[in-house]
C-alpha cells in the first residue's frame, strides 16, 4: 500500500486539483509532517494516511517497497513524461481478472445508479481487481457549475465508499487525475467510424434534451468511455443496461485496433444485473430514472431523507388496475416490484403472492420502507466520510497513482504500436 500524502501525489502526477485547506492542514498535522521527500521537495507521508489513519503501513528503509521507494521509482519512471511505464505490480505476477466501471459526478446519485450498477461493485472486490472511477471528464459534456462539479466529485467518491467499496481492495480515483484517459481517447477516436457515434441512443437523447449545446464531447463520449475501459485491460464492466450500447462500441474499437496492429486490448464483457438493470422514473415509468432529471419526484436519491423517500413512492405513477403484478402493460408497478425485488431478494412471483389482495398503498409503503432501510447505513457512513476530507482526498490521490501506473503501461504500448516517436 502506497502511503503518500494526497497533495504530493497530485503535484507529482501533474493533476490539477488542489486539496482543500482543511485537508491540507489535517495532512500537515499528520505524524509525517516535516519529512522532506526527494527532488521536488514534496513532503512524504509514512503514516498510512490512505488505508488507515493510525497504522504505519510501511516505513522508510524497508527495501524497495516502502512509500519512499515507490515515490522515487514512480518519479524516476515518470520523468515528467506521462508516457513512462510504471508497473503497479510485477509483470510476471499472475493477475486477477480486472473490473472497471465509472459514474459521473453530475449530482447525488440515484437509486437507479445504485440498483443498476454501484450495488454490484463491492460484490466483485474479492474475486477481481476492481478499479472504479468518478468520471468528471464525461460529466462536462453537459455544462457544469465548476464549484458544484468539484463538490459533487468528492461527494460521489464518498458515496461509492459508503456503498461498500473498500479502498484497500479496490482502486477509486477521479478520471481527470489520470491524463492517459484523454490521451488514449484521442487515439481511439481515429479507430471509430463517425456513423457509429451518431447511432448511440444516449447521444440522441442528450442532444434532444440539450439542443442548445450539442457539443463534440457529447458525440465522442463513448470513445472516452472506451478509453476508460481499455486502458485497464478490463475483463468485466458492471453497468446498467443503458450503457450496453457504449460497451459494444468499446469492444468494436478494441477489435479494430487489435486487428490493425496486434492484440493490444483485452475484450471486455458487461456485467448487467438480471433485475434492476434499468430502474425507471417514478413519474414517467417508460423513462429511465436519471440523476439529472429536473423533476425531483421522479428520482430517489441516495441521500434523500426517509420522509422524502416515503413521499416519492407514495406519489409514484402506477395504474388503475390495483393489482400488484408485473407486465409490459404495467410499467409503474413492475418498476416498483423490481426495486423491491432487488433489495429483498424476492422474485416477482414472491412479491405477487405477498401483495395478493392488498392495494397499491400498502405495496408502495413496503417498497419505500425497504429503500429507507437499505439506504440508512450508507447515508450514515457517507456523513462520516465526508467529514473526513483529508482521508477522502488521500484515497483519491492514492487511487490516481495506482490507476495511472496501469494506464500508462497500456498507453505506452499503444503509442509504440501506432508509431509515435519515442525518445
Ligand atoms: P446522468 O443523468 O447525469 O446522465 P445517469 O443517472 O445516467 O447520469 P451515470 O453516471 O451516467 O448516471 O451512470 C452510472 C451507472 O449507473 C451506469 O452503469 C449506468 O448504467 C447506471 N444507471 C444509470 N441510471 C440507471 C437506472 N435508471 N437504472 C439502472 N442503472 C442505471
Ligand atoms: N458512461 C457511463 C459512465 C462511464 C462508465 C465508464 C461506465 C464512463 N466511463 C467506463 C463503465 C465503464 C454512464 O453511465 N453514463
Short mmCIF file of N, CA and C and ligand atoms in Angstrom, two decimals, residues 100-104 113 121 135 138 175 202 206 221 224-226 228-229 237-239 242-243 246-247 288, ligand 2:
data_model
loop_
_atom_site.label_atom_id
_atom_site.label_comp_id
_atom_site.label_asym_id
_atom_site.label_seq_id
_atom_site.Cartn_x
_atom_site.Cartn_y
_atom_site.Cartn_z
N UNK A 100 -13.66 -2.74 -14.32
CA UNK A 100 -13.62 -1.27 -14.34
C UNK A 100 -15.05 -0.77 -14.49
N UNK A 101 -15.38 0.27 -13.75
CA UNK A 101 -16.63 0.98 -14.02
C UNK A 101 -16.51 2.43 -13.58
N UNK A 102 -17.46 3.24 -14.05
CA UNK A 102 -17.40 4.66 -13.74
C UNK A 102 -18.78 5.23 -13.48
N UNK A 103 -18.78 6.34 -12.77
CA UNK A 103 -20.03 7.06 -12.53
C UNK A 103 -19.75 8.56 -12.62
N UNK A 104 -20.68 9.28 -13.22
CA UNK A 104 -20.47 10.72 -13.41
C UNK A 104 -20.83 11.50 -12.14
N UNK A 113 -28.89 4.32 -10.19
CA UNK A 113 -27.45 4.09 -10.29
C UNK A 113 -27.03 3.00 -9.32
N UNK A 121 -20.79 -3.26 -7.39
CA UNK A 121 -19.35 -3.01 -7.41
C UNK A 121 -18.62 -3.63 -6.22
N UNK A 135 -16.12 9.79 -13.06
CA UNK A 135 -15.74 10.23 -14.40
C UNK A 135 -16.16 11.69 -14.65
N UNK A 138 -16.38 12.94 -18.35
CA UNK A 138 -17.66 12.66 -19.01
C UNK A 138 -18.72 13.69 -18.60
N UNK A 175 -11.26 10.49 -12.75
CA UNK A 175 -10.80 10.32 -14.14
C UNK A 175 -9.81 11.40 -14.58
N UNK A 202 -27.75 7.30 -26.32
CA UNK A 202 -27.52 8.35 -25.35
C UNK A 202 -27.23 9.69 -26.04
N UNK A 206 -29.47 12.82 -25.29
CA UNK A 206 -28.90 14.02 -24.66
C UNK A 206 -28.91 15.20 -25.62
N UNK A 221 -18.35 11.00 -26.43
CA UNK A 221 -18.47 10.45 -25.08
C UNK A 221 -18.13 8.95 -25.03
N UNK A 224 -14.38 8.12 -25.10
CA UNK A 224 -13.71 8.32 -23.81
C UNK A 224 -14.03 7.14 -22.88
N UNK A 225 -15.25 6.68 -22.94
CA UNK A 225 -15.63 5.53 -22.11
C UNK A 225 -14.86 4.28 -22.55
N UNK A 226 -14.67 4.14 -23.85
CA UNK A 226 -13.88 3.01 -24.36
C UNK A 226 -12.45 3.11 -23.83
N UNK A 228 -11.51 4.56 -21.07
CA UNK A 228 -11.55 4.20 -19.64
C UNK A 228 -11.40 2.69 -19.48
N UNK A 229 -12.18 1.99 -20.25
CA UNK A 229 -12.26 0.53 -20.08
C UNK A 229 -10.99 -0.14 -20.61
N UNK A 237 -17.21 -5.25 -16.98
CA UNK A 237 -17.68 -3.89 -16.75
C UNK A 237 -19.09 -3.91 -16.14
N UNK A 238 -19.22 -3.69 -14.83
CA UNK A 238 -20.55 -3.70 -14.23
C UNK A 238 -21.29 -2.39 -14.50
N UNK A 239 -22.38 -2.49 -15.25
CA UNK A 239 -23.12 -1.29 -15.69
C UNK A 239 -24.61 -1.60 -15.72
N UNK A 242 -28.48 0.63 -19.84
CA UNK A 242 -28.38 1.79 -20.74
C UNK A 242 -26.97 1.96 -21.31
N UNK A 243 -25.99 1.36 -20.68
CA UNK A 243 -24.61 1.51 -21.14
C UNK A 243 -24.13 0.37 -22.03
N UNK A 246 -22.81 1.41 -25.42
CA UNK A 246 -21.48 2.02 -25.32
C UNK A 246 -20.40 0.95 -25.14
N UNK A 247 -20.74 -0.06 -24.37
CA UNK A 247 -19.75 -1.14 -24.16
C UNK A 247 -19.50 -1.88 -25.48
N UNK A 288 -36.03 6.16 -18.15
CA UNK A 288 -35.04 5.77 -17.13
C UNK A 288 -34.96 6.80 -15.99
N1 LIG B 2 -20.89 6.37 -19.49
C1 LIG B 2 -21.20 5.80 -18.22
C2 LIG B 2 -20.23 6.18 -17.15
C3 LIG B 2 -18.91 5.65 -17.53
C4 LIG B 2 -18.51 4.29 -17.50
C5 LIG B 2 -17.17 4.28 -17.97
C6 LIG B 2 -19.14 3.10 -17.12
C7 LIG B 2 -17.86 6.37 -18.00
N2 LIG B 2 -16.81 5.55 -18.24
C8 LIG B 2 -16.47 3.08 -18.10
C9 LIG B 2 -18.42 1.93 -17.24
C10 LIG B 2 -17.11 1.91 -17.72
C11 LIG B 2 -22.58 6.18 -17.84
O1 LIG B 2 -23.09 5.55 -17.02
N3 LIG B 2 -23.17 7.15 -18.41
#
